[in-house]
Amino acid sequence: GNRKEAVEYILSSKKDRYEQDLVTQHIVSSLKQCGARSVDGTHDIVHLPHLVHLRTKLSASLTERSLLDNATRLLQAMNPTPAVCGLPTSV
């Protein structure tokens, strides 16, 4: 298929945006639970050889102490993400 059409489709797809937002909200929530003071995100498109993928780049501000105290908790809270296993992530 045409790459331009694929980009237009994914950007206009309510389903894809909704699913991306669920994953993003999960990650942001996990970061905040572990001491992130601010979390910012931007959407973009990743162009791979055979597909285009909607991505959200996140950046978070954590104090060094918060990161040291919460590193294991943060990894446990974020993995697996809903992109891998759906919601809820714990049973």
PDB file of N, CA and C in Angstrom, residues 23-91:
ATOM      1  N   VAL A  23      -2.286   3.320  26.464  1.00  0.00           N
ATOM      2  CA  VAL A  23      -0.916   2.933  26.803  1.00  0.00           C
ATOM      3  C   VAL A  23      -0.170   4.125  27.409  1.00  0.00           C
ATOM      4  N   THR A  24      -0.311   5.283  26.793  1.00  0.00           N
ATOM      5  CA  THR A  24       0.359   6.485  27.283  1.00  0.00           C
ATOM      6  C   THR A  24      -0.105   6.832  28.691  1.00  0.00           C
ATOM      7  N   GLN A  25      -1.409   6.782  28.938  1.00  0.00           N
ATOM      8  CA  GLN A  25      -1.936   7.073  30.271  1.00  0.00           C
ATOM      9  C   GLN A  25      -1.388   6.110  31.313  1.00  0.00           C
ATOM     10  N   HIS A  26      -1.266   4.848  30.956  1.00  0.00           N
ATOM     11  CA  HIS A  26      -0.714   3.842  31.868  1.00  0.00           C
ATOM     12  C   HIS A  26       0.730   4.182  32.233  1.00  0.00           C
ATOM     13  N   ILE A  27       1.524   4.511  31.242  1.00  0.00           N
ATOM     14  CA  ILE A  27       2.937   4.817  31.484  1.00  0.00           C
ATOM     15  C   ILE A  27       3.068   6.103  32.295  1.00  0.00           C
ATOM     16  N   VAL A  28       2.302   7.135  31.955  1.00  0.00           N
ATOM     17  CA  VAL A  28       2.344   8.401  32.697  1.00  0.00           C
ATOM     18  C   VAL A  28       1.943   8.164  34.152  1.00  0.00           C
ATOM     19  N   SER A  29       0.896   7.406  34.369  1.00  0.00           N
ATOM     20  CA  SER A  29       0.447   7.101  35.728  1.00  0.00           C
ATOM     21  C   SER A  29       1.536   6.364  36.509  1.00  0.00           C
ATOM     22  N   SER A  30       2.183   5.401  35.875  1.00  0.00           N
ATOM     23  CA  SER A  30       3.262   4.662  36.523  1.00  0.00           C
ATOM     24  C   SER A  30       4.416   5.583  36.897  1.00  0.00           C
ATOM     25  N   LEU A  31       4.780   6.478  35.994  1.00  0.00           N
ATOM     26  CA  LEU A  31       5.860   7.426  36.280  1.00  0.00           C
ATOM     27  C   LEU A  31       5.506   8.337  37.459  1.00  0.00           C
ATOM     28  N   LYS A  32       4.277   8.833  37.472  1.00  0.00           N
ATOM     29  CA  LYS A  32       3.859   9.736  38.546  1.00  0.00           C
ATOM     30  C   LYS A  32       3.789   9.017  39.895  1.00  0.00           C
ATOM     31  N   GLN A  33       3.346   7.765  39.897  1.00  0.00           N
ATOM     32  CA  GLN A  33       3.300   6.977  41.135  1.00  0.00           C
ATOM     33  C   GLN A  33       4.695   6.766  41.712  1.00  0.00           C
ATOM     34  N   CYS A  34       5.691   6.836  40.851  1.00  0.00           N
ATOM     35  CA  CYS A  34       7.068   6.603  41.292  1.00  0.00           C
ATOM     36  C   CYS A  34       7.856   7.899  41.437  1.00  0.00           C
ATOM     37  N   GLY A  35       7.154   9.013  41.536  1.00  0.00           N
ATOM     38  CA  GLY A  35       7.814  10.263  41.874  1.00  0.00           C
ATOM     39  C   GLY A  35       8.101  11.229  40.745  1.00  0.00           C
ATOM     40  N   ALA A  36       7.628  10.958  39.549  1.00  0.00           N
ATOM     41  CA  ALA A  36       7.859  11.913  38.455  1.00  0.00           C
ATOM     42  C   ALA A  36       7.129  13.207  38.764  1.00  0.00           C
ATOM     43  N   ARG A  37       7.847  14.307  38.631  1.00  0.00           N
ATOM     44  CA  ARG A  37       7.235  15.611  38.902  1.00  0.00           C
ATOM     45  C   ARG A  37       6.482  16.138  37.700  1.00  0.00           C
ATOM     46  N   SER A  38       6.977  15.865  36.522  1.00  0.00           N
ATOM     47  CA  SER A  38       6.280  16.287  35.312  1.00  0.00           C
ATOM     48  C   SER A  38       6.547  15.262  34.223  1.00  0.00           C
ATOM     49  N   VAL A  39       5.553  15.066  33.394  1.00  0.00           N
ATOM     50  CA  VAL A  39       5.673  14.133  32.277  1.00  0.00           C
ATOM     51  C   VAL A  39       5.091  14.833  31.054  1.00  0.00           C
ATOM     52  N   ASP A  40       5.864  14.889  29.992  1.00  0.00           N
ATOM     53  CA  ASP A  40       5.422  15.507  28.749  1.00  0.00           C
ATOM     54  C   ASP A  40       5.479  14.474  27.632  1.00  0.00           C
ATOM     55  N   GLY A  41       4.555  14.594  26.679  1.00  0.00           N
ATOM     56  CA  GLY A  41       4.545  13.654  25.572  1.00  0.00           C
ATOM     57  C   GLY A  41       4.209  14.312  24.252  1.00  0.00           C
ATOM     58  N   THR A  42       4.751  13.745  23.199  1.00  0.00           N
ATOM     59  CA  THR A  42       4.432  14.193  21.847  1.00  0.00           C
ATOM     60  C   THR A  42       4.183  12.967  20.968  1.00  0.00           C
ATOM     61  N   HIS A  43       3.182  13.077  20.115  1.00  0.00           N
ATOM     62  CA  HIS A  43       2.870  11.987  19.179  1.00  0.00           C
ATOM     63  C   HIS A  43       3.662  12.187  17.899  1.00  0.00           C
ATOM     64  N   ASP A  44       4.079  11.079  17.327  1.00  0.00           N
ATOM     65  CA  ASP A  44       4.660  11.126  15.993  1.00  0.00           C
ATOM     66  C   ASP A  44       4.460   9.778  15.322  1.00  0.00           C
ATOM     67  N   ILE A  45       4.947   9.671  14.122  1.00  0.00           N
ATOM     68  CA  ILE A  45       4.825   8.446  13.338  1.00  0.00           C
ATOM     69  C   ILE A  45       6.208   7.860  13.126  1.00  0.00           C
ATOM     70  N   VAL A  46       6.327   6.563  13.356  1.00  0.00           N
ATOM     71  CA  VAL A  46       7.566   5.836  13.085  1.00  0.00           C
ATOM     72  C   VAL A  46       7.378   5.118  11.751  1.00  0.00           C
ATOM     73  N   HIS A  47       8.312   5.335  10.844  1.00  0.00           N
ATOM     74  CA  HIS A  47       8.258   4.694   9.534  1.00  0.00           C
ATOM     75  C   HIS A  47       9.193   3.485   9.547  1.00  0.00           C
ATOM     76  N   LEU A  48       8.611   2.300   9.462  1.00  0.00           N
ATOM     77  CA  LEU A  48       9.374   1.056   9.393  1.00  0.00           C
ATOM     78  C   LEU A  48       9.258   0.504   7.975  1.00  0.00           C
ATOM     79  N   PRO A  49      10.097  -0.455   7.622  1.00  0.00           N
ATOM     80  CA  PRO A  49      10.087  -0.917   6.229  1.00  0.00           C
ATOM     81  C   PRO A  49       8.712  -1.340   5.693  1.00  0.00           C
ATOM     82  N   HIS A  50       7.903  -2.005   6.525  1.00  0.00           N
ATOM     83  CA  HIS A  50       6.637  -2.532   6.010  1.00  0.00           C
ATOM     84  C   HIS A  50       5.414  -1.998   6.739  1.00  0.00           C
ATOM     85  N   LEU A  51       5.590  -0.985   7.578  1.00  0.00           N
ATOM     86  CA  LEU A  51       4.443  -0.420   8.266  1.00  0.00           C
ATOM     87  C   LEU A  51       4.773   0.948   8.841  1.00  0.00           C
ATOM     88  N   VAL A  52       3.728   1.658   9.233  1.00  0.00           N
ATOM     89  CA  VAL A  52       3.888   2.903   9.971  1.00  0.00           C
ATOM     90  C   VAL A  52       3.288   2.655  11.351  1.00  0.00           C
ATOM     91  N   HIS A  53       3.861   3.313  12.358  1.00  0.00           N
ATOM     92  CA  HIS A  53       3.464   3.037  13.738  1.00  0.00           C
ATOM     93  C   HIS A  53       3.290   4.354  14.478  1.00  0.00           C
ATOM     94  N   LEU A  54       2.174   4.481  15.191  1.00  0.00           N
ATOM     95  CA  LEU A  54       1.935   5.656  16.018  1.00  0.00           C
ATOM     96  C   LEU A  54       2.746   5.510  17.303  1.00  0.00           C
ATOM     97  N   ARG A  55       3.480   6.568  17.659  1.00  0.00           N
ATOM     98  CA  ARG A  55       4.343   6.525  18.839  1.00  0.00           C
ATOM     99  C   ARG A  55       4.124   7.796  19.656  1.00  0.00           C
ATOM    100  N   THR A  56       4.257   7.648  20.967  1.00  0.00           N
ATOM    101  CA  THR A  56       4.269   8.805  21.851  1.00  0.00           C
ATOM    102  C   THR A  56       5.615   8.828  22.554  1.00  0.00           C
ATOM    103  N   LYS A  57       6.367   9.895  22.325  1.00  0.00           N
ATOM    104  CA  LYS A  57       7.639  10.079  23.020  1.00  0.00           C
ATOM    105  C   LYS A  57       7.338  10.764  24.343  1.00  0.00           C
ATOM    106  N   LEU A  58       7.788  10.176  25.436  1.00  0.00           N
ATOM    107  CA  LEU A  58       7.564  10.744  26.760  1.00  0.00           C
ATOM    108  C   LEU A  58       8.882  11.162  27.380  1.00  0.00           C
ATOM    109  N   SER A  59       8.829  12.237  28.121  1.00  0.00           N
ATOM    110  CA  SER A  59       9.979  12.629  28.942  1.00  0.00           C
ATOM    111  C   SER A  59       9.436  12.937  30.324  1.00  0.00           C
ATOM    112  N   ALA A  60      10.193  12.540  31.342  1.00  0.00           N
ATOM    113  CA  ALA A  60       9.753  12.725  32.723  1.00  0.00           C
ATOM    114  C   ALA A  60      10.877  13.317  33.545  1.00  0.00           C
ATOM    115  N   SER A  61      10.492  14.055  34.547  1.00  0.00           N
ATOM    116  CA  SER A  61      11.452  14.656  35.460  1.00  0.00           C
ATOM    117  C   SER A  61      11.379  13.918  36.794  1.00  0.00           C
ATOM    118  N   LEU A  62      12.446  13.207  37.113  1.00  0.00           N
ATOM    119  CA  LEU A  62      12.552  12.478  38.375  1.00  0.00           C
ATOM    120  C   LEU A  62      13.781  12.974  39.122  1.00  0.00           C
ATOM    121  N   THR A  63      13.662  13.112  40.434  1.00  0.00           N
ATOM    122  CA  THR A  63      14.858  13.442  41.200  1.00  0.00           C
ATOM    123  C   THR A  63      15.734  12.197  41.264  1.00  0.00           C
ATOM    124  N   GLU A  64      17.010  12.388  41.463  1.00  0.00           N
ATOM    125  CA  GLU A  64      17.920  11.245  41.559  1.00  0.00           C
ATOM    126  C   GLU A  64      17.502  10.325  42.700  1.00  0.00           C
ATOM    127  N   ARG A  65      17.113  10.912  43.812  1.00  0.00           N
ATOM    128  CA  ARG A  65      16.688  10.117  44.976  1.00  0.00           C
ATOM    129  C   ARG A  65      15.436   9.313  44.636  1.00  0.00           C
ATOM    130  N   SER A  66      14.483   9.964  43.971  1.00  0.00           N
ATOM    131  CA  SER A  66      13.243   9.296  43.593  1.00  0.00           C
ATOM    132  C   SER A  66      13.530   8.133  42.649  1.00  0.00           C
ATOM    133  N   LEU A  67      14.419   8.345  41.714  1.00  0.00           N
ATOM    134  CA  LEU A  67      14.773   7.289  40.768  1.00  0.00           C
ATOM    135  C   LEU A  67      15.437   6.121  41.484  1.00  0.00           C
ATOM    136  N   LEU A  68      16.377   6.413  42.379  1.00  0.00           N
ATOM    137  CA  LEU A  68      17.058   5.344  43.116  1.00  0.00           C
ATOM    138  C   LEU A  68      16.086   4.578  44.009  1.00  0.00           C
ATOM    139  N   ASP A  69      15.192   5.309  44.671  1.00  0.00           N
ATOM    140  CA  ASP A  69      14.245   4.668  45.585  1.00  0.00           C
ATOM    141  C   ASP A  69      13.172   3.867  44.857  1.00  0.00           C
ATOM    142  N   ASN A  70      12.854   4.240  43.635  1.00  0.00           N
ATOM    143  CA  ASN A  70      11.699   3.659  42.948  1.00  0.00           C
ATOM    144  C   ASN A  70      12.001   2.913  41.660  1.00  0.00           C
ATOM    145  N   ALA A  71      13.267   2.678  41.341  1.00  0.00           N
ATOM    146  CA  ALA A  71      13.608   2.074  40.050  1.00  0.00           C
ATOM    147  C   ALA A  71      12.915   0.728  39.843  1.00  0.00           C
ATOM    148  N   THR A  72      12.996  -0.153  40.818  1.00  0.00           N
ATOM    149  CA  THR A  72      12.377  -1.472  40.680  1.00  0.00           C
ATOM    150  C   THR A  72      10.861  -1.345  40.615  1.00  0.00           C
ATOM    151  N   ARG A  73      10.301  -0.498  41.471  1.00  0.00           N
ATOM    152  CA  ARG A  73       8.852  -0.277  41.469  1.00  0.00           C
ATOM    153  C   ARG A  73       8.381   0.277  40.129  1.00  0.00           C
ATOM    154  N   LEU A  74       9.161   1.190  39.561  1.00  0.00           N
ATOM    155  CA  LEU A  74       8.819   1.780  38.272  1.00  0.00           C
ATOM    156  C   LEU A  74       8.808   0.723  37.174  1.00  0.00           C
ATOM    157  N   LEU A  75       9.823  -0.107  37.143  1.00  0.00           N
ATOM    158  CA  LEU A  75       9.872  -1.172  36.128  1.00  0.00           C
ATOM    159  C   LEU A  75       8.708  -2.135  36.288  1.00  0.00           C
ATOM    160  N   GLN A  76       8.381  -2.490  37.534  1.00  0.00           N
ATOM    161  CA  GLN A  76       7.258  -3.389  37.769  1.00  0.00           C
ATOM    162  C   GLN A  76       5.937  -2.740  37.384  1.00  0.00           C
ATOM    163  N   ALA A  77       5.786  -1.446  37.654  1.00  0.00           N
ATOM    164  CA  ALA A  77       4.535  -0.749  37.354  1.00  0.00           C
ATOM    165  C   ALA A  77       4.325  -0.586  35.854  1.00  0.00           C
ATOM    166  N   MET A  78       5.404  -0.424  35.110  1.00  0.00           N
ATOM    167  CA  MET A  78       5.279  -0.155  33.678  1.00  0.00           C
ATOM    168  C   MET A  78       5.253  -1.409  32.825  1.00  0.00           C
ATOM    169  N   ASN A  79       5.660  -2.539  33.357  1.00  0.00           N
ATOM    170  CA  ASN A  79       5.748  -3.747  32.541  1.00  0.00           C
ATOM    171  C   ASN A  79       4.824  -4.823  33.058  1.00  0.00           C
ATOM    172  N   PRO A  80       4.087  -5.481  32.214  1.00  0.00           N
ATOM    173  CA  PRO A  80       3.953  -5.160  30.798  1.00  0.00           C
ATOM    174  C   PRO A  80       3.004  -3.981  30.598  1.00  0.00           C
ATOM    175  N   THR A  81       3.185  -3.269  29.522  1.00  0.00           N
ATOM    176  CA  THR A  81       2.286  -2.163  29.214  1.00  0.00           C
ATOM    177  C   THR A  81       1.008  -2.729  28.588  1.00  0.00           C
ATOM    178  N   PRO A  82      -0.052  -1.945  28.552  1.00  0.00           N
ATOM    179  CA  PRO A  82      -1.277  -2.397  27.882  1.00  0.00           C
ATOM    180  C   PRO A  82      -1.059  -2.721  26.403  1.00  0.00           C
ATOM    181  N   ALA A  83      -0.015  -2.173  25.799  1.00  0.00           N
ATOM    182  CA  ALA A  83       0.265  -2.495  24.393  1.00  0.00           C
ATOM    183  C   ALA A  83       0.608  -3.971  24.236  1.00  0.00           C
ATOM    184  N   VAL A  84       1.155  -4.573  25.278  1.00  0.00           N
ATOM    185  CA  VAL A  84       1.559  -5.971  25.234  1.00  0.00           C
ATOM    186  C   VAL A  84       0.441  -6.895  25.681  1.00  0.00           C
ATOM    187  N   CYS A  85      -0.233  -6.528  26.792  1.00  0.00           N
ATOM    188  CA  CYS A  85      -1.177  -7.473  27.383  1.00  0.00           C
ATOM    189  C   CYS A  85      -2.589  -6.942  27.547  1.00  0.00           C
ATOM    190  N   GLY A  86      -2.861  -5.720  27.126  1.00  0.00           N
ATOM    191  CA  GLY A  86      -4.197  -5.165  27.299  1.00  0.00           C
ATOM    192  C   GLY A  86      -4.410  -4.668  28.714  1.00  0.00           C
ATOM    193  N   LEU A  87      -5.653  -4.326  29.026  1.00  0.00           N
ATOM    194  CA  LEU A  87      -6.010  -3.828  30.357  1.00  0.00           C
ATOM    195  C   LEU A  87      -7.058  -4.725  30.975  1.00  0.00           C
ATOM    196  N   PRO A  88      -7.106  -4.899  32.269  1.00  0.00           N
ATOM    197  CA  PRO A  88      -6.124  -4.382  33.225  1.00  0.00           C
ATOM    198  C   PRO A  88      -4.827  -5.183  33.126  1.00  0.00           C
ATOM    199  N   THR A  89      -3.717  -4.567  33.557  1.00  0.00           N
ATOM    200  CA  THR A  89      -2.421  -5.241  33.443  1.00  0.00           C
ATOM    201  C   THR A  89      -2.163  -6.182  34.599  1.00  0.00           C
ATOM    202  N   SER A  90      -2.928  -6.075  35.686  1.00  0.00           N
ATOM    203  CA  SER A  90      -2.793  -7.017  36.798  1.00  0.00           C
ATOM    204  C   SER A  90      -4.107  -7.744  36.975  1.00  0.00           C
ATOM    205  N   VAL A  91      -4.000  -8.978  37.387  1.00  0.00           N
ATOM    206  CA  VAL A  91      -5.206  -9.796  37.569  1.00  0.00           C
ATOM    207  C   VAL A  91      -5.346 -10.166  39.009  1.00  0.00           C
TER     208      VAL A  91
END
